[in-house]
């Protein structure tokens, strides 16, 4: 069984981390932080925006700001198929 995250990376997805700052209605003077991490496609970030749409419709907290960090962990220059066996004695 192959890891879902590894398959996503081979499909061009990279690790995306979002810092989501928000206010709750019961404490409007307190800015809170939620950290979200998932594999997503830059620069459109469809997975992140789907999550933020869910947040706006289902979670009773007002978004203040979102800060995004993204990196493709596997790049064409770093990963290649190798046909051979390496022996370590």
XYZ file of N, CA and C in Angstrom:
267
model
N 0.845 -1.175 0.000
C 0.000 0.000 0.000
C 0.891 1.239 0.000
N 0.611 2.168 -0.903
C 1.395 3.393 -1.030
C 0.704 4.516 -0.258
N 1.505 5.306 0.425
C 0.995 6.414 1.225
C 0.302 7.455 0.343
N -0.868 7.913 0.758
C -1.645 8.909 0.014
C -0.859 10.207 -0.164
N -0.116 10.608 0.848
C 0.669 11.843 0.770
C 1.762 11.725 -0.291
N 2.386 10.556 -0.395
C 3.429 10.348 -1.394
C 2.848 10.416 -2.806
N 1.690 9.801 -3.012
C 1.023 9.850 -4.318
C 0.693 11.297 -4.676
N 0.192 12.049 -3.720
C -0.135 13.460 -3.959
C 1.108 14.247 -4.375
N 2.240 13.990 -3.718
C 3.469 14.695 -4.057
C 3.908 14.376 -5.483
N 3.747 13.130 -5.900
C 4.091 12.753 -7.268
C 3.161 13.402 -8.280
N 1.958 13.763 -7.862
C 0.992 14.429 -8.735
C 1.201 15.949 -8.777
N 2.207 16.453 -8.068
C 2.506 17.881 -8.095
C 2.056 18.648 -6.876
N 1.413 17.992 -5.934
C 0.971 18.661 -4.712
C 2.183 18.943 -3.825
N 2.118 20.015 -3.078
C 3.157 20.351 -2.119
C 2.539 20.562 -0.752
N 3.372 20.534 0.262
C 2.892 20.729 1.630
C 2.534 22.192 1.840
N 1.305 22.429 2.260
C 0.810 23.782 2.505
C 0.449 23.912 3.978
N 0.944 24.960 4.584
C 0.619 25.259 5.982
C -0.022 26.639 6.009
N -1.159 26.743 6.657
C -1.861 28.020 6.761
C -2.052 28.378 8.232
N -1.665 29.594 8.573
C -1.972 30.154 9.894
C -3.259 30.944 9.736
N -4.299 30.502 10.392
C -5.610 31.139 10.279
C -5.879 31.897 11.582
N -5.933 33.207 11.478
C -6.237 34.045 12.637
C -7.727 34.355 12.589
N -8.383 34.235 13.750
C -9.836 34.404 13.775
C -10.301 34.952 15.124
N -11.535 35.472 15.099
C -12.214 35.954 16.306
C -13.423 35.071 16.567
N -13.660 34.760 17.832
C -14.889 34.055 18.214
C -15.903 35.078 18.711
N -17.184 34.830 18.488
C -18.200 35.807 18.915
C -18.248 36.009 20.422
N -17.892 34.995 21.206
C -17.947 35.138 22.666
C -16.730 35.874 23.225
N -15.685 36.089 22.395
C -14.501 36.830 22.832
C -13.962 37.651 21.660
N -14.692 38.678 21.244
C -14.301 39.424 20.038
C -13.000 40.214 20.178
N -12.540 40.446 21.388
C -11.287 41.187 21.565
C -10.062 40.273 21.589
N -10.282 38.964 21.480
C -9.196 37.990 21.545
C -8.959 37.393 20.157
N -7.801 37.657 19.587
C -7.425 37.094 18.288
C -6.815 35.717 18.528
N -7.377 34.686 17.890
C -6.915 33.320 18.100
C -6.257 32.785 16.832
N -5.517 31.688 16.977
C -4.757 31.125 15.869
C -5.081 29.653 15.704
N -5.308 29.245 14.455
C -5.499 27.840 14.100
C -4.496 27.527 12.999
N -3.744 26.450 13.147
C -2.765 26.061 12.135
C -3.308 24.861 11.373
N -3.357 24.991 10.046
C -3.903 23.975 9.146
C -2.781 23.494 8.242
N -2.697 22.174 8.012
C -1.646 21.611 7.170
C -2.231 20.528 6.291
N -1.946 20.594 4.995
C -2.446 19.604 4.040
C -1.644 19.725 2.748
N -1.719 18.712 1.898
C -1.092 18.786 0.581
C -2.041 19.510 -0.367
N -1.493 20.488 -1.116
C -2.319 21.327 -1.972
C -1.512 21.757 -3.195
N -2.210 22.320 -4.177
C -1.590 22.776 -5.419
C -1.447 24.289 -5.411
N -0.211 24.769 -5.492
C 0.031 26.207 -5.594
C -0.029 26.592 -7.064
N -0.419 27.769 -7.441
C -0.760 28.920 -6.604
C -2.258 29.060 -6.336
N -3.074 28.107 -6.823
C -4.529 28.243 -6.674
C -5.057 27.750 -5.328
N -4.381 26.811 -4.694
C -4.741 26.265 -3.386
C -6.205 25.829 -3.290
N -6.657 24.903 -4.135
C -8.066 24.495 -4.097
C -8.461 23.798 -2.793
N -7.573 23.033 -2.194
C -7.896 22.329 -0.941
C -8.046 23.340 0.194
N -7.150 24.305 0.276
C -7.225 25.335 1.312
C -8.491 26.165 1.167
N -8.808 26.586 -0.061
C -9.996 27.417 -0.238
C -11.285 26.641 0.023
N -11.270 25.348 -0.241
C -12.429 24.518 0.117
C -12.596 24.477 1.631
N -11.462 24.347 2.356
C -11.519 24.358 3.818
C -12.007 25.712 4.331
N -11.516 26.813 3.752
C -11.938 28.139 4.199
C -13.414 28.391 3.897
N -13.915 27.872 2.778
C -15.350 27.975 2.494
C -16.163 27.218 3.535
N -15.679 26.034 3.925
C -16.340 25.261 4.980
C -16.311 26.050 6.301
N -15.162 26.662 6.607
C -15.019 27.457 7.833
C -16.073 28.568 7.858
N -16.181 29.314 6.762
C -17.115 30.444 6.720
C -18.566 30.007 6.883
N -18.917 28.842 6.351
C -20.314 28.415 6.396
C -20.677 27.616 7.654
N -19.717 26.926 8.258
C -20.043 26.009 9.350
C -19.486 26.388 10.721
N -18.468 27.210 10.767
C -17.818 27.516 12.046
C -18.196 28.930 12.466
N -18.579 29.075 13.710
C -19.031 30.356 14.231
C -17.834 31.166 14.724
N -16.992 31.580 13.766
C -15.828 32.398 14.078
C -15.486 33.213 12.839
N -15.182 34.488 13.039
C -14.882 35.381 11.924
C -13.400 35.341 11.585
N -13.101 35.140 10.313
C -11.704 35.122 9.877
C -11.125 36.527 9.930
N -9.914 36.621 10.428
C -9.192 37.894 10.448
C -8.164 37.915 9.329
N -7.313 36.871 9.261
C -6.291 36.802 8.225
C -5.827 35.357 8.078
N -5.224 35.079 6.915
C -4.673 33.750 6.630
C -3.285 33.954 6.037
N -2.287 33.307 6.627
C -0.923 33.367 6.123
C -0.548 31.982 5.624
N -0.026 31.898 4.392
C 0.206 30.612 3.737
C 1.695 30.396 3.503
N 2.156 29.181 3.779
C 3.505 28.733 3.425
C 3.343 27.461 2.607
N 4.126 27.334 1.532
C 3.975 26.187 0.638
C 5.343 25.781 0.105
N 5.554 24.473 -0.020
C 6.784 23.973 -0.625
C 6.511 22.638 -1.276
N 7.001 22.473 -2.510
C 6.927 21.174 -3.159
C 8.091 20.357 -2.644
N 7.790 19.278 -1.968
C 8.834 18.486 -1.335
C 9.575 17.605 -2.325
N 8.886 17.146 -3.350
C 9.529 16.333 -4.381
C 9.548 17.143 -5.662
N 10.733 17.330 -6.193
C 10.896 18.071 -7.438
C 11.493 17.133 -8.473
N 11.302 17.432 -9.748
C 11.850 16.551 -10.783
C 13.346 16.302 -10.649
N 14.098 17.295 -10.181
C 15.538 17.111 -10.049
C 15.915 16.257 -8.835
N 14.998 16.039 -7.916
C 15.301 15.288 -6.706
C 14.838 13.842 -6.754
N 13.879 13.532 -7.586
C 13.308 12.195 -7.620
C 13.427 11.629 -9.014
N 13.965 10.433 -9.113
C 14.030 9.758 -10.398
C 14.021 8.268 -10.154
N 13.477 7.527 -11.118
C 13.433 6.086 -11.016
C 14.858 5.543 -11.220
N 15.245 4.602 -10.397
C 16.572 3.999 -10.494
C 16.390 2.511 -10.733
N 17.086 2.007 -11.721
C 17.018 0.586 -12.026
C 18.319 -0.051 -11.546
N 18.295 -0.638 -10.377
C 19.499 -1.250 -9.843
C 19.312 -1.620 -8.392
N 20.321 -2.256 -7.857
C 20.313 -2.677 -6.462
C 21.562 -2.131 -5.799
N 21.398 -1.570 -4.627
C 22.533 -1.069 -3.857
C 22.721 -1.977 -2.667
N 23.883 -2.531 -2.538
C 24.200 -3.426 -1.407
C 24.978 -2.646 -0.357
N 24.552 -2.788 0.873
C 25.259 -2.169 1.999
C 25.738 -3.304 2.883
N 27.066 -3.393 2.977
C 27.664 -4.489 3.776
C 28.080 -4.026 5.125
